């Protein structure tokens, strides 16, 4: 949810804008970028629901597909904004988290979101799940922490490097190296929530060092890993307090 300003981001190869009062919606496992659309910057609030959470909302147990990456729905924005503000207030001032009332409000808001802006059927925007692009994706997932080079991918999949990048970018909206970094950031969020140290997380995921990790994390999430870990209640292993 964009509170003030505007966000510019790339989604499946297209450059999009989300203005004040808009919802930016990204399906699970779809990589994207995000940055201010102007030097004035922007303020946003975000929810990161697990795919299983969205799937359980559907009576048929199928994973809904969000149709559009940007929607203008003032009523829904106000619902999510109120819930996020209340969660923030409780976390910062009272230490209390979700109770039955807030949990119900959150569930109803996501149910309304899926009812208005999602499809209840399998969606295949790019035909051929076993295409070369998907195979490259699987390779990158299996070597998330490794410094994979383009020439390695070209040799493994017997394709010219330029063609490989073009095919991959057409399907996922980002070139292979950017996709790998995005997925590393996705994985790091889970590790930070579990209380893993920032430096340890950076090295395990293949970043050169902590500063390199912090640079990419802030570019995607808008905050440093330490700030994110504190906000989500992650506790560093072996420590008695959240990372500052």
PDB file of C-alpha atoms in Angstrom:
ATOM      1  CA  UNK A   1       0.000   0.000   0.000  1.00  0.00           C
ATOM      2  CA  UNK A   2       1.480   3.329  -1.032  1.00  0.00           C
ATOM      3  CA  UNK A   3       0.718   5.914   1.657  1.00  0.00           C
ATOM      4  CA  UNK A   4       2.520   8.880   0.139  1.00  0.00           C
ATOM      5  CA  UNK A   5       4.440   9.461  -3.058  1.00  0.00           C
ATOM      6  CA  UNK A   6       4.674   6.835  -5.773  1.00  0.00           C
ATOM      7  CA  UNK A   7       6.575   3.600  -6.336  1.00  0.00           C
ATOM      8  CA  UNK A   8       8.174   2.562  -9.606  1.00  0.00           C
ATOM      9  CA  UNK A   9       8.858  -1.130 -10.074  1.00  0.00           C
ATOM     10  CA  UNK A  10       9.505  -3.724 -12.740  1.00  0.00           C
ATOM     11  CA  UNK A  11       7.142  -6.691 -12.911  1.00  0.00           C
ATOM     12  CA  UNK A  12       7.468  -9.417 -15.566  1.00  0.00           C
ATOM     13  CA  UNK A  13       9.480  -7.086 -17.776  1.00  0.00           C
ATOM     14  CA  UNK A  14       7.098  -4.110 -17.555  1.00  0.00           C
ATOM     15  CA  UNK A  15       7.792  -0.832 -15.746  1.00  0.00           C
ATOM     16  CA  UNK A  16       4.818   0.109 -13.569  1.00  0.00           C
ATOM     17  CA  UNK A  17       3.796   2.893 -11.185  1.00  0.00           C
ATOM     18  CA  UNK A  18       1.836   2.561  -7.955  1.00  0.00           C
ATOM     19  CA  UNK A  19       0.511   5.898  -6.711  1.00  0.00           C
ATOM     20  CA  UNK A  20      -0.764   7.026  -3.335  1.00  0.00           C
ATOM     21  CA  UNK A  21      -3.751   4.880  -2.383  1.00  0.00           C
ATOM     22  CA  UNK A  22      -2.865   2.033  -4.764  1.00  0.00           C
ATOM     23  CA  UNK A  23      -2.241  -1.597  -3.906  1.00  0.00           C
ATOM     24  CA  UNK A  24       0.790  -3.316  -5.398  1.00  0.00           C
ATOM     25  CA  UNK A  25       0.077  -7.053  -5.727  1.00  0.00           C
ATOM     26  CA  UNK A  26       2.725  -9.680  -6.463  1.00  0.00           C
ATOM     27  CA  UNK A  27       2.018 -13.384  -6.833  1.00  0.00           C
ATOM     28  CA  UNK A  28       4.193 -15.895  -4.951  1.00  0.00           C
ATOM     29  CA  UNK A  29       7.579 -16.608  -6.577  1.00  0.00           C
ATOM     30  CA  UNK A  30       7.264 -13.664  -8.983  1.00  0.00           C
ATOM     31  CA  UNK A  31      10.364 -11.499  -8.744  1.00  0.00           C
ATOM     32  CA  UNK A  32      10.075  -7.726  -8.897  1.00  0.00           C
ATOM     33  CA  UNK A  33      11.950  -4.554  -8.116  1.00  0.00           C
ATOM     34  CA  UNK A  34      10.852  -1.420  -6.284  1.00  0.00           C
ATOM     35  CA  UNK A  35      12.102   2.133  -5.926  1.00  0.00           C
ATOM     36  CA  UNK A  36      10.799   5.691  -5.465  1.00  0.00           C
ATOM     37  CA  UNK A  37       9.279   7.191  -8.595  1.00  0.00           C
ATOM     38  CA  UNK A  38      10.665  10.639  -7.709  1.00  0.00           C
ATOM     39  CA  UNK A  39      13.452  12.145  -5.571  1.00  0.00           C
ATOM     40  CA  UNK A  40      10.828  12.964  -2.927  1.00  0.00           C
ATOM     41  CA  UNK A  41      10.592   9.250  -2.145  1.00  0.00           C
ATOM     42  CA  UNK A  42       7.557   7.331  -1.015  1.00  0.00           C
ATOM     43  CA  UNK A  43       6.092   5.676   2.062  1.00  0.00           C
ATOM     44  CA  UNK A  44       4.491   2.264   1.897  1.00  0.00           C
ATOM     45  CA  UNK A  45       3.233  -0.512   4.136  1.00  0.00           C
ATOM     46  CA  UNK A  46       3.493  -4.153   3.134  1.00  0.00           C
ATOM     47  CA  UNK A  47       2.158  -7.578   4.015  1.00  0.00           C
ATOM     48  CA  UNK A  48       4.042 -10.728   3.000  1.00  0.00           C
ATOM     49  CA  UNK A  49       1.540 -13.599   3.379  1.00  0.00           C
ATOM     50  CA  UNK A  50       2.715 -17.144   2.860  1.00  0.00           C
ATOM     51  CA  UNK A  51       1.323 -18.909  -0.206  1.00  0.00           C
ATOM     52  CA  UNK A  52      -0.272 -21.486   2.105  1.00  0.00           C
ATOM     53  CA  UNK A  53      -2.170 -18.707   3.908  1.00  0.00           C
ATOM     54  CA  UNK A  54      -3.717 -17.482   0.656  1.00  0.00           C
ATOM     55  CA  UNK A  55      -4.450 -21.032  -0.421  1.00  0.00           C
ATOM     56  CA  UNK A  56      -6.303 -21.777   2.806  1.00  0.00           C
ATOM     57  CA  UNK A  57      -8.597 -18.792   2.272  1.00  0.00           C
ATOM     58  CA  UNK A  58     -10.010 -20.407  -0.857  1.00  0.00           C
ATOM     59  CA  UNK A  59     -12.748 -22.958  -0.002  1.00  0.00           C
ATOM     60  CA  UNK A  60     -11.460 -25.174  -2.816  1.00  0.00           C
ATOM     61  CA  UNK A  61      -7.928 -25.067  -1.450  1.00  0.00           C
ATOM     62  CA  UNK A  62      -6.420 -23.761  -4.679  1.00  0.00           C
ATOM     63  CA  UNK A  63      -3.776 -21.061  -4.819  1.00  0.00           C
ATOM     64  CA  UNK A  64      -5.446 -17.920  -6.208  1.00  0.00           C
ATOM     65  CA  UNK A  65      -3.743 -15.900  -8.929  1.00  0.00           C
ATOM     66  CA  UNK A  66      -3.710 -12.113  -8.536  1.00  0.00           C
ATOM     67  CA  UNK A  67      -4.742 -10.667 -11.889  1.00  0.00           C
ATOM     68  CA  UNK A  68      -3.114  -7.231 -11.864  1.00  0.00           C
ATOM     69  CA  UNK A  69       0.099  -5.972 -10.225  1.00  0.00           C
ATOM     70  CA  UNK A  70      -1.443  -2.574  -9.403  1.00  0.00           C
ATOM     71  CA  UNK A  71      -5.054  -1.956  -8.384  1.00  0.00           C
ATOM     72  CA  UNK A  72      -6.911   1.101  -7.096  1.00  0.00           C
ATOM     73  CA  UNK A  73      -9.317  -0.031  -4.380  1.00  0.00           C
ATOM     74  CA  UNK A  74      -9.768   2.696  -1.712  1.00  0.00           C
ATOM     75  CA  UNK A  75     -11.971   0.577   0.555  1.00  0.00           C
ATOM     76  CA  UNK A  76      -9.511  -2.308   0.614  1.00  0.00           C
ATOM     77  CA  UNK A  77      -6.565   0.042   1.107  1.00  0.00           C
ATOM     78  CA  UNK A  78      -8.252   1.549   4.163  1.00  0.00           C
ATOM     79  CA  UNK A  79      -8.840  -1.909   5.625  1.00  0.00           C
ATOM     80  CA  UNK A  80      -5.246  -3.003   5.184  1.00  0.00           C
ATOM     81  CA  UNK A  81      -3.937   0.369   6.336  1.00  0.00           C
ATOM     82  CA  UNK A  82      -5.927   0.197   9.573  1.00  0.00           C
ATOM     83  CA  UNK A  83      -4.760  -3.366  10.250  1.00  0.00           C
ATOM     84  CA  UNK A  84      -1.120  -2.535   9.552  1.00  0.00           C
ATOM     85  CA  UNK A  85      -1.238   0.572  11.741  1.00  0.00           C
ATOM     86  CA  UNK A  86      -2.762  -1.431  14.575  1.00  0.00           C
ATOM     87  CA  UNK A  87      -0.148  -4.177  14.244  1.00  0.00           C
ATOM     88  CA  UNK A  88       2.611  -1.566  14.300  1.00  0.00           C
ATOM     89  CA  UNK A  89       1.133   0.191  17.329  1.00  0.00           C
ATOM     90  CA  UNK A  90       0.868  -3.039  19.284  1.00  0.00           C
ATOM     91  CA  UNK A  91       4.358  -4.159  18.388  1.00  0.00           C
ATOM     92  CA  UNK A  92       6.002  -0.850  19.275  1.00  0.00           C
ATOM     93  CA  UNK A  93       4.024   0.163  22.345  1.00  0.00           C
ATOM     94  CA  UNK A  94       2.553  -2.849  24.070  1.00  0.00           C
ATOM     95  CA  UNK A  95       4.421  -5.889  22.788  1.00  0.00           C
ATOM     96  CA  UNK A  96       1.101  -7.557  21.997  1.00  0.00           C
ATOM     97  CA  UNK A  97       0.603  -9.144  18.627  1.00  0.00           C
ATOM     98  CA  UNK A  98      -2.479 -10.566  16.943  1.00  0.00           C
ATOM     99  CA  UNK A  99      -5.629 -11.339  18.889  1.00  0.00           C
ATOM    100  CA  UNK A 100      -8.840 -12.912  17.625  1.00  0.00           C
ATOM    101  CA  UNK A 101     -10.361  -9.618  16.529  1.00  0.00           C
ATOM    102  CA  UNK A 102      -7.342  -8.479  14.551  1.00  0.00           C
ATOM    103  CA  UNK A 103      -6.822 -11.942  13.111  1.00  0.00           C
ATOM    104  CA  UNK A 104     -10.426 -11.940  11.894  1.00  0.00           C
ATOM    105  CA  UNK A 105     -10.045  -8.492  10.342  1.00  0.00           C
ATOM    106  CA  UNK A 106      -6.894  -9.610   8.532  1.00  0.00           C
ATOM    107  CA  UNK A 107      -8.543 -12.765   7.219  1.00  0.00           C
ATOM    108  CA  UNK A 108     -11.589 -10.834   5.995  1.00  0.00           C
ATOM    109  CA  UNK A 109      -9.397  -8.253   4.262  1.00  0.00           C
ATOM    110  CA  UNK A 110      -7.444 -10.896   2.359  1.00  0.00           C
ATOM    111  CA  UNK A 111     -10.671 -12.720   1.526  1.00  0.00           C
ATOM    112  CA  UNK A 112     -12.029  -9.495   0.014  1.00  0.00           C
ATOM    113  CA  UNK A 113      -8.776  -8.962  -1.866  1.00  0.00           C
ATOM    114  CA  UNK A 114      -8.954 -12.406  -3.457  1.00  0.00           C
ATOM    115  CA  UNK A 115     -12.668 -12.036  -4.193  1.00  0.00           C
ATOM    116  CA  UNK A 116     -12.136  -8.791  -6.086  1.00  0.00           C
ATOM    117  CA  UNK A 117      -8.723  -9.170  -7.646  1.00  0.00           C
ATOM    118  CA  UNK A 118      -7.850 -12.860  -8.015  1.00  0.00           C
ATOM    119  CA  UNK A 119      -8.759 -15.824 -10.180  1.00  0.00           C
ATOM    120  CA  UNK A 120      -9.759 -19.141  -8.681  1.00  0.00           C
ATOM    121  CA  UNK A 121      -8.216 -21.228 -11.401  1.00  0.00           C
ATOM    122  CA  UNK A 122      -4.742 -22.233 -12.386  1.00  0.00           C
ATOM    123  CA  UNK A 123      -3.071 -19.506 -14.370  1.00  0.00           C
ATOM    124  CA  UNK A 124      -0.305 -20.110 -16.857  1.00  0.00           C
ATOM    125  CA  UNK A 125       0.840 -16.767 -18.223  1.00  0.00           C
ATOM    126  CA  UNK A 126       3.803 -18.432 -19.859  1.00  0.00           C
ATOM    127  CA  UNK A 127       3.098 -21.778 -21.544  1.00  0.00           C
ATOM    128  CA  UNK A 128       5.493 -24.691 -21.222  1.00  0.00           C
ATOM    129  CA  UNK A 129       6.428 -25.322 -17.613  1.00  0.00           C
ATOM    130  CA  UNK A 130       9.402 -27.385 -18.789  1.00  0.00           C
ATOM    131  CA  UNK A 131      10.828 -24.693 -21.038  1.00  0.00           C
ATOM    132  CA  UNK A 132      14.458 -23.702 -20.947  1.00  0.00           C
ATOM    133  CA  UNK A 133      13.603 -20.673 -18.828  1.00  0.00           C
ATOM    134  CA  UNK A 134      12.040 -22.911 -16.191  1.00  0.00           C
ATOM    135  CA  UNK A 135      15.060 -25.186 -16.255  1.00  0.00           C
ATOM    136  CA  UNK A 136      17.357 -22.207 -15.770  1.00  0.00           C
ATOM    137  CA  UNK A 137      15.151 -21.105 -12.897  1.00  0.00           C
ATOM    138  CA  UNK A 138      15.481 -24.536 -11.271  1.00  0.00           C
ATOM    139  CA  UNK A 139      19.252 -24.399 -11.733  1.00  0.00           C
ATOM    140  CA  UNK A 140      19.454 -20.989 -10.067  1.00  0.00           C
ATOM    141  CA  UNK A 141      17.282 -22.166  -7.179  1.00  0.00           C
ATOM    142  CA  UNK A 142      19.551 -25.175  -6.663  1.00  0.00           C
ATOM    143  CA  UNK A 143      22.656 -22.949  -6.719  1.00  0.00           C
ATOM    144  CA  UNK A 144      21.266 -19.968  -4.870  1.00  0.00           C
ATOM    145  CA  UNK A 145      24.403 -19.468  -2.794  1.00  0.00           C
ATOM    146  CA  UNK A 146      26.847 -20.059  -5.659  1.00  0.00           C
ATOM    147  CA  UNK A 147      28.394 -17.363  -7.898  1.00  0.00           C
ATOM    148  CA  UNK A 148      26.783 -18.677 -11.088  1.00  0.00           C
ATOM    149  CA  UNK A 149      28.240 -17.175 -14.262  1.00  0.00           C
ATOM    150  CA  UNK A 150      26.390 -16.575 -17.496  1.00  0.00           C
ATOM    151  CA  UNK A 151      28.871 -18.661 -19.464  1.00  0.00           C
ATOM    152  CA  UNK A 152      28.150 -21.569 -17.091  1.00  0.00           C
ATOM    153  CA  UNK A 153      24.421 -21.322 -17.806  1.00  0.00           C
ATOM    154  CA  UNK A 154      25.108 -21.110 -21.529  1.00  0.00           C
ATOM    155  CA  UNK A 155      27.226 -24.270 -21.398  1.00  0.00           C
ATOM    156  CA  UNK A 156      24.783 -26.212 -19.227  1.00  0.00           C
ATOM    157  CA  UNK A 157      21.774 -25.400 -21.411  1.00  0.00           C
ATOM    158  CA  UNK A 158      23.607 -25.271 -24.746  1.00  0.00           C
ATOM    159  CA  UNK A 159      22.395 -21.789 -25.638  1.00  0.00           C
ATOM    160  CA  UNK A 160      24.049 -18.595 -26.734  1.00  0.00           C
ATOM    161  CA  UNK A 161      24.330 -16.308 -23.669  1.00  0.00           C
ATOM    162  CA  UNK A 162      22.380 -13.482 -25.328  1.00  0.00           C
ATOM    163  CA  UNK A 163      19.549 -15.815 -26.309  1.00  0.00           C
ATOM    164  CA  UNK A 164      19.458 -17.387 -22.853  1.00  0.00           C
ATOM    165  CA  UNK A 165      19.147 -14.008 -21.134  1.00  0.00           C
ATOM    166  CA  UNK A 166      16.437 -12.926 -23.569  1.00  0.00           C
ATOM    167  CA  UNK A 167      14.398 -16.111 -23.036  1.00  0.00           C
ATOM    168  CA  UNK A 168      14.743 -15.958 -19.261  1.00  0.00           C
ATOM    169  CA  UNK A 169      13.917 -12.267 -19.054  1.00  0.00           C
ATOM    170  CA  UNK A 170      10.850 -12.695 -21.265  1.00  0.00           C
ATOM    171  CA  UNK A 171       9.431 -15.227 -18.825  1.00  0.00           C
ATOM    172  CA  UNK A 172      10.492 -13.830 -15.447  1.00  0.00           C
ATOM    173  CA  UNK A 173      10.929 -10.136 -16.115  1.00  0.00           C
ATOM    174  CA  UNK A 174      14.537 -10.049 -14.891  1.00  0.00           C
ATOM    175  CA  UNK A 175      17.857 -11.375 -16.190  1.00  0.00           C
ATOM    176  CA  UNK A 176      19.253 -14.461 -14.402  1.00  0.00           C
ATOM    177  CA  UNK A 177      21.658 -12.604 -12.090  1.00  0.00           C
ATOM    178  CA  UNK A 178      18.954 -10.196 -10.894  1.00  0.00           C
ATOM    179  CA  UNK A 179      16.563 -13.099 -10.382  1.00  0.00           C
ATOM    180  CA  UNK A 180      19.149 -14.945  -8.289  1.00  0.00           C
ATOM    181  CA  UNK A 181      19.731 -11.895  -6.092  1.00  0.00           C
ATOM    182  CA  UNK A 182      15.986 -11.411  -5.651  1.00  0.00           C
ATOM    183  CA  UNK A 183      15.535 -15.020  -4.574  1.00  0.00           C
ATOM    184  CA  UNK A 184      18.460 -14.664  -2.182  1.00  0.00           C
ATOM    185  CA  UNK A 185      16.675 -11.728  -0.577  1.00  0.00           C
ATOM    186  CA  UNK A 186      13.472 -13.777  -0.354  1.00  0.00           C
ATOM    187  CA  UNK A 187      15.380 -16.572   1.386  1.00  0.00           C
ATOM    188  CA  UNK A 188      17.141 -14.110   3.683  1.00  0.00           C
ATOM    189  CA  UNK A 189      13.827 -12.780   4.978  1.00  0.00           C
ATOM    190  CA  UNK A 190      12.932 -16.247   6.220  1.00  0.00           C
ATOM    191  CA  UNK A 191      16.363 -16.685   7.808  1.00  0.00           C
ATOM    192  CA  UNK A 192      16.171 -13.312   9.547  1.00  0.00           C
ATOM    193  CA  UNK A 193      12.718 -14.129  10.906  1.00  0.00           C
ATOM    194  CA  UNK A 194      14.228 -17.299  12.377  1.00  0.00           C
ATOM    195  CA  UNK A 195      16.844 -15.232  14.196  1.00  0.00           C
ATOM    196  CA  UNK A 196      19.880 -15.879  12.019  1.00  0.00           C
ATOM    197  CA  UNK A 197      22.632 -13.274  12.310  1.00  0.00           C
ATOM    198  CA  UNK A 198      22.855 -10.773   9.461  1.00  0.00           C
ATOM    199  CA  UNK A 199      26.507 -11.570   8.690  1.00  0.00           C
ATOM    200  CA  UNK A 200      25.848 -15.314   8.788  1.00  0.00           C
ATOM    201  CA  UNK A 201      22.847 -14.931   6.485  1.00  0.00           C
ATOM    202  CA  UNK A 202      24.883 -12.887   4.018  1.00  0.00           C
ATOM    203  CA  UNK A 203      27.677 -15.446   3.761  1.00  0.00           C
ATOM    204  CA  UNK A 204      25.385 -18.472   3.615  1.00  0.00           C
ATOM    205  CA  UNK A 205      23.453 -16.981   0.700  1.00  0.00           C
ATOM    206  CA  UNK A 206      26.575 -16.202  -1.302  1.00  0.00           C
ATOM    207  CA  UNK A 207      26.904 -12.441  -0.880  1.00  0.00           C
ATOM    208  CA  UNK A 208      30.459 -11.107  -0.829  1.00  0.00           C
ATOM    209  CA  UNK A 209      30.055  -9.622   2.627  1.00  0.00           C
ATOM    210  CA  UNK A 210      27.498  -8.031   4.940  1.00  0.00           C
ATOM    211  CA  UNK A 211      27.625  -4.634   3.223  1.00  0.00           C
ATOM    212  CA  UNK A 212      26.967  -6.251  -0.170  1.00  0.00           C
ATOM    213  CA  UNK A 213      23.983  -8.088   1.316  1.00  0.00           C
ATOM    214  CA  UNK A 214      22.685  -4.937   3.023  1.00  0.00           C
ATOM    215  CA  UNK A 215      22.860  -2.981  -0.230  1.00  0.00           C
ATOM    216  CA  UNK A 216      20.731  -5.517  -2.129  1.00  0.00           C
ATOM    217  CA  UNK A 217      18.349  -6.063   0.796  1.00  0.00           C
ATOM    218  CA  UNK A 218      17.661  -2.345   1.194  1.00  0.00           C
ATOM    219  CA  UNK A 219      17.151  -1.953  -2.552  1.00  0.00           C
ATOM    220  CA  UNK A 220      14.376  -4.572  -2.487  1.00  0.00           C
ATOM    221  CA  UNK A 221      12.845  -4.111   0.966  1.00  0.00           C
ATOM    222  CA  UNK A 222      13.477  -0.423   1.594  1.00  0.00           C
ATOM    223  CA  UNK A 223      15.146  -1.056   4.989  1.00  0.00           C
ATOM    224  CA  UNK A 224      18.340  -2.698   6.230  1.00  0.00           C
ATOM    225  CA  UNK A 225      18.346  -6.377   7.292  1.00  0.00           C
ATOM    226  CA  UNK A 226      18.753  -5.380  10.941  1.00  0.00           C
ATOM    227  CA  UNK A 227      15.763  -3.042  10.876  1.00  0.00           C
ATOM    228  CA  UNK A 228      13.685  -5.687   9.096  1.00  0.00           C
ATOM    229  CA  UNK A 229      14.640  -8.352  11.626  1.00  0.00           C
ATOM    230  CA  UNK A 230      13.679  -6.141  14.528  1.00  0.00           C
ATOM    231  CA  UNK A 231      10.362  -5.195  12.898  1.00  0.00           C
ATOM    232  CA  UNK A 232       9.300  -8.812  12.355  1.00  0.00           C
ATOM    233  CA  UNK A 233      10.409  -9.905  15.808  1.00  0.00           C
ATOM    234  CA  UNK A 234      13.379 -11.998  14.704  1.00  0.00           C
ATOM    235  CA  UNK A 235      15.895 -12.787  17.438  1.00  0.00           C
ATOM    236  CA  UNK A 236      19.542 -13.366  16.680  1.00  0.00           C
ATOM    237  CA  UNK A 237      20.650 -16.858  17.659  1.00  0.00           C
ATOM    238  CA  UNK A 238      22.432 -16.759  20.995  1.00  0.00           C
ATOM    239  CA  UNK A 239      21.333 -13.217  21.772  1.00  0.00           C
ATOM    240  CA  UNK A 240      18.872 -11.893  24.317  1.00  0.00           C
ATOM    241  CA  UNK A 241      17.559  -9.088  22.166  1.00  0.00           C
ATOM    242  CA  UNK A 242      16.614  -8.322  18.582  1.00  0.00           C
ATOM    243  CA  UNK A 243      19.310  -7.005  16.261  1.00  0.00           C
ATOM    244  CA  UNK A 244      19.397  -3.185  16.488  1.00  0.00           C
TER     245      UNK A 244
END
